Coordinates of C-alpha atoms in Angstrom, one line a residue:
X1 CA 22.0 -6.3 -47.7
X2 CA 22.2 -2.5 -47.8
X3 CA 18.5 -2.3 -48.7
X4 CA 17.6 -4.5 -45.7
X5 CA 19.6 -2.3 -43.4
X6 CA 17.9 0.8 -44.7
X7 CA 14.4 -0.7 -44.4
X8 CA 15.1 -1.8 -40.9
X9 CA 15.9 1.8 -39.9
X10 CA 12.6 2.9 -41.2
X11 CA 10.7 0.4 -39.0
X12 CA 12.9 1.3 -36.0
X13 CA 12.4 5.0 -36.2
X14 CA 8.7 4.7 -36.8
X15 CA 8.4 2.5 -33.7
X16 CA 10.5 4.9 -31.6
X17 CA 8.5 7.9 -32.6
X18 CA 5.2 6.2 -31.9
X19 CA 6.3 5.0 -28.5
X20 CA 7.6 8.5 -27.7
X21 CA 4.2 9.9 -28.8
X22 CA 2.3 7.4 -26.6
X23 CA 4.5 8.1 -23.6
X24 CA 4.1 11.8 -23.9
X25 CA 0.3 11.6 -24.2
X26 CA -0.4 9.1 -21.5
X27 CA 2.3 9.6 -18.8
X28 CA 2.0 13.0 -17.1
X29 CA 4.9 15.0 -15.8
X30 CA 5.1 15.5 -12.0
X31 CA 4.0 18.9 -10.8
X32 CA 7.4 20.2 -9.9
X33 CA 9.5 22.9 -11.5
X34 CA 13.1 22.4 -12.4
X35 CA 15.3 24.5 -10.0
X36 CA 16.8 27.7 -11.5
X37 CA 20.0 27.0 -9.6
X38 CA 22.3 24.0 -9.7
X39 CA 24.6 23.7 -6.7
X40 CA 24.1 27.4 -6.0
X41 CA 25.0 28.4 -9.6
X42 CA 22.3 30.2 -11.6
X43 CA 21.2 28.2 -14.7
X44 CA 21.8 30.0 -18.1
X45 CA 18.7 31.7 -19.3
X46 CA 18.5 29.7 -22.5
X47 CA 18.7 26.4 -20.7
X48 CA 16.2 27.5 -18.1
X49 CA 13.7 28.3 -20.9
X50 CA 14.5 24.9 -22.5
X51 CA 13.6 23.1 -19.2
X52 CA 10.5 25.2 -18.8
X53 CA 9.3 24.3 -22.3
X54 CA 9.9 20.6 -21.6
X55 CA 7.8 20.7 -18.5
X56 CA 4.9 22.5 -20.2
X57 CA 2.0 20.1 -20.7
X58 CA 0.8 21.8 -23.8
X59 CA 4.2 21.7 -25.4
X60 CA 4.6 18.0 -24.4
X61 CA 1.3 17.1 -26.0
X62 CA 2.1 19.0 -29.1
X63 CA 5.5 17.5 -29.5
X64 CA 4.0 14.0 -28.9
X65 CA 1.4 14.5 -31.6
X66 CA 4.1 15.7 -34.0
X67 CA 6.2 12.7 -33.3
X68 CA 3.2 10.4 -33.8
X69 CA 2.4 12.0 -37.1
X70 CA 6.0 11.6 -38.2
X71 CA 6.1 8.0 -37.2
X72 CA 2.9 7.3 -39.1
X73 CA 4.3 9.1 -42.1
X74 CA 7.3 6.8 -42.1
X75 CA 5.0 3.8 -42.2
X76 CA 2.8 5.0 -45.1
X77 CA 5.1 6.8 -47.4
X78 CA 8.7 6.7 -48.6
X79 CA 8.8 10.3 -49.7
X80 CA 12.2 11.9 -49.1
X81 CA 10.7 14.9 -47.3
X82 CA 9.5 12.7 -44.5
X83 CA 12.9 11.0 -44.2
X84 CA 14.6 14.5 -44.1
X85 CA 12.2 15.7 -41.5
X86 CA 12.9 12.7 -39.4
X87 CA 16.6 13.2 -39.7
X88 CA 16.4 16.8 -38.7
X89 CA 14.1 16.0 -35.7
X90 CA 16.6 13.4 -34.4
X91 CA 19.6 15.6 -35.0
X92 CA 17.9 18.4 -33.1
X93 CA 17.0 16.0 -30.2
X94 CA 20.6 14.9 -30.1
X95 CA 21.8 18.5 -29.7
X96 CA 19.2 19.2 -27.0
X97 CA 20.2 16.0 -25.0
X98 CA 23.8 16.9 -25.3
X99 CA 23.2 20.4 -24.0
X100 CA 21.2 19.0 -21.1
X101 CA 23.9 16.5 -20.3
X102 CA 26.5 19.3 -19.9
X103 CA 24.4 22.0 -18.3
X104 CA 21.2 20.6 -16.9
X105 CA 21.6 16.8 -16.2
X106 CA 19.2 17.1 -13.3
X107 CA 16.3 18.3 -15.4
X108 CA 15.9 15.1 -17.5
X109 CA 15.6 15.0 -21.3
X110 CA 11.8 14.4 -21.6
X111 CA 12.5 12.2 -24.6
X112 CA 9.7 9.8 -23.5
X113 CA 7.6 12.3 -21.5
X114 CA 7.6 11.9 -17.8
X115 CA 9.4 8.6 -18.0
X116 CA 12.5 10.5 -19.0
X117 CA 12.6 12.6 -15.8
X118 CA 15.8 11.0 -14.5
X119 CA 19.2 12.5 -14.8
X120 CA 20.5 12.8 -18.3
X121 CA 23.5 10.4 -18.6
X122 CA 25.8 9.1 -21.4
X123 CA 23.3 6.4 -22.4
X124 CA 20.8 9.1 -23.3
X125 CA 23.3 11.0 -25.5
X126 CA 24.5 7.8 -27.1
X127 CA 21.0 6.7 -27.8
X128 CA 20.1 10.0 -29.5
X129 CA 23.2 9.8 -31.6
X130 CA 22.4 6.3 -32.8
X131 CA 18.9 7.3 -33.7
X132 CA 20.3 10.2 -35.7
X133 CA 22.6 7.8 -37.6
X134 CA 19.7 5.5 -38.2
X135 CA 17.7 8.4 -39.7
X136 CA 20.6 9.2 -42.0
X137 CA 20.8 5.6 -43.2
X138 CA 17.0 5.5 -43.8
X139 CA 17.2 8.4 -46.3
X140 CA 17.9 5.8 -49.1
X141 CA 15.4 3.2 -48.0
X142 CA 13.3 2.3 -51.1
X143 CA 10.1 1.2 -49.2
X144 CA 7.7 2.7 -46.6
X145 CA 7.3 0.9 -43.3
X146 CA 4.0 -0.7 -44.2
X147 CA 5.5 -2.2 -47.4
X148 CA 8.3 -3.7 -45.4
X149 CA 5.9 -5.2 -42.9
X150 CA 3.9 -6.9 -45.6
X151 CA 6.8 -9.2 -46.4
X152 CA 9.4 -9.0 -43.7
X153 CA 12.6 -10.7 -44.8
X154 CA 14.6 -12.7 -42.3
X155 CA 17.5 -10.2 -42.4
X156 CA 15.2 -7.3 -41.5
X157 CA 13.5 -9.2 -38.7
X158 CA 16.8 -10.2 -37.2
X159 CA 18.4 -6.7 -37.4
X160 CA 15.2 -5.1 -36.1
X161 CA 15.3 -7.4 -33.0
X162 CA 19.0 -6.6 -32.4
X163 CA 18.5 -2.9 -32.7
X164 CA 15.4 -3.0 -30.4
X165 CA 17.5 -4.9 -27.8
X166 CA 20.2 -2.2 -28.1
X167 CA 17.6 0.5 -27.7
X168 CA 16.2 -1.2 -24.5
X169 CA 19.8 -1.5 -23.1
X170 CA 20.3 2.3 -23.6
X171 CA 16.9 3.3 -22.1
X172 CA 16.8 4.3 -18.4
X173 CA 13.0 4.9 -18.9
X174 CA 12.4 1.2 -18.6
X175 CA 13.6 1.2 -15.0
X176 CA 11.3 4.1 -14.2
X177 CA 8.4 2.3 -15.8
X178 CA 9.1 -0.9 -13.9
X179 CA 9.4 1.0 -10.7
X180 CA 5.9 2.2 -11.0
X181 CA 4.6 -1.4 -10.9
X182 CA 7.1 -2.8 -8.4
X183 CA 5.9 -4.1 -5.1
X184 CA 6.9 -1.8 -2.2
X185 CA 9.8 -3.3 -0.2
X186 CA 10.1 -3.3 3.6
X187 CA 11.4 0.1 4.7
X188 CA 14.9 0.1 6.3
X189 CA 15.1 2.1 9.6
X190 CA 16.6 5.5 8.8
X191 CA 19.4 5.2 11.3
X192 CA 20.6 2.0 9.6
X193 CA 19.9 2.9 6.0
X194 CA 22.8 3.7 3.7
X195 CA 22.5 7.2 2.5
X196 CA 25.1 8.1 -0.2
X197 CA 26.4 11.6 -0.3
X198 CA 25.0 12.3 -3.8
X199 CA 21.5 11.6 -2.4
X200 CA 22.2 14.0 0.5
X201 CA 23.3 16.8 -1.8
X202 CA 20.4 16.2 -4.1
X203 CA 17.9 16.6 -1.3
X204 CA 19.7 19.6 0.1
X205 CA 19.9 21.5 -3.1
X206 CA 16.2 20.8 -3.8
X207 CA 15.1 22.0 -0.4
X208 CA 13.5 25.3 0.6
X209 CA 16.2 25.6 3.4
X210 CA 18.9 25.7 0.8
X211 CA 17.0 28.3 -1.3
X212 CA 16.7 30.5 1.8
X213 CA 20.4 30.5 2.6
X214 CA 22.2 29.9 -0.7
X215 CA 22.8 33.6 -1.3
X216 CA 24.6 33.9 2.0
X217 CA 26.8 30.9 1.5
X218 CA 30.4 31.8 0.5
X219 CA 31.4 28.6 -1.1
X220 CA 29.8 25.3 -2.3
X221 CA 32.5 23.3 -0.5
X222 CA 31.3 22.3 3.0
X223 CA 33.4 22.9 6.1
X224 CA 32.3 19.7 7.7
X225 CA 29.9 16.7 7.1
X226 CA 28.8 14.2 9.7
X227 CA 26.0 11.9 10.5
X228 CA 24.0 11.4 13.6
X229 CA 21.2 8.7 13.6
X230 CA 18.6 9.7 10.9
X231 CA 20.3 12.9 10.0
X232 CA 23.3 14.0 8.1
X233 CA 24.7 17.5 8.9
X234 CA 26.4 19.6 6.3
X235 CA 28.1 22.9 7.4
X236 CA 29.0 25.7 5.0
X237 CA 30.8 29.0 5.6
X238 CA 28.5 32.0 5.2
X239 CA 28.3 35.7 5.9
X240 CA 25.2 37.4 7.4
X241 CA 25.1 41.1 8.4
X242 CA 28.8 41.5 7.9
X243 CA 29.5 38.6 10.2
X244 CA 31.2 35.3 9.3
X245 CA 28.9 32.4 10.3
X246 CA 28.4 28.7 9.7
X247 CA 25.2 27.6 8.1
X248 CA 24.4 24.0 9.1
X249 CA 21.8 21.9 7.3
X250 CA 20.3 18.8 8.7
X251 CA 19.3 16.4 5.8
X252 CA 17.2 13.4 6.6
X253 CA 18.7 10.0 5.7
X254 CA 15.3 8.2 5.5
X255 CA 14.2 6.7 2.2
X256 CA 11.2 8.9 1.9
X257 CA 11.9 12.6 1.4
X258 CA 11.8 14.6 4.6
X259 CA 12.1 18.3 5.5
X260 CA 15.7 19.7 5.4
X261 CA 16.3 21.9 8.4
X262 CA 18.9 24.7 8.9
X263 CA 20.6 26.8 11.5
X264 CA 22.9 29.7 11.5
X265 CA 25.6 29.6 14.2
X266 CA 28.5 31.9 15.0
X267 CA 31.8 30.9 13.3
X268 CA 34.4 29.7 15.7
X269 CA 37.9 29.0 14.3
X270 CA 39.1 27.4 17.6
X271 CA 36.3 24.9 18.1
X272 CA 33.8 24.0 15.3
X273 CA 30.2 24.3 16.4
X274 CA 28.2 21.1 15.9
X275 CA 24.6 21.8 16.8
X276 CA 22.5 18.8 17.9
X277 CA 19.2 18.0 16.1
X278 CA 17.3 19.9 18.8
X279 CA 19.2 23.1 17.9
X280 CA 18.5 22.9 14.2
X281 CA 15.6 25.2 13.2

């Protein structure tokens, strides 16, 4: 039974590494740089460098080739050095995903290339930890992957199917892959579309309007938030030329991304200023 469990981990890890290699080599990253500020707070230099490396095409291809070679090595040899290299690789990946989860969840983990561009969540961290555990268990496997495939015992086949199902459940990349082939649905009019606040803040923080004014904003907590038709307005306290002002952003609520607009208005403590869409520059 123990031997069957160990051999199953070899097949699982080889399959994961080969899939990761294929995704990195065939699915290109979108041409967009990760922001160097998150909610107005500068990103630590080491994490900014980590995100930059992940989005570098040459680095992605090189990493994909390395993963593919490691996956093939698991299939053709049972040498301990290959198993140790696999364990170290997954342990390092677990550390990187954990760091991104805490400090750069918006940057994505890049585990499966451009398919892993979504926010790093607990599932990504748990998946990396389980793969590391599988790599540790595989250290004592007596057979290479090809030898196991030549005569797959029923126990190995069943355990492999269960682990693949668990892997699928913990993989947000599948939703991204399915979304690329999904038929477009009828657009909801922007004035009737539900636009949750996290979406509004994500569009705001990624906009050029926010980048233009973020250094003049005194606090990330907005003074007021309201919606009018196809726009949600978010007002922040700011200071420009030694004067207290309110910086008002107009964020579109449409499904497709639109331009975020901004306006700087005089701060009035007695009556808050709510500019209409026409006054927003």
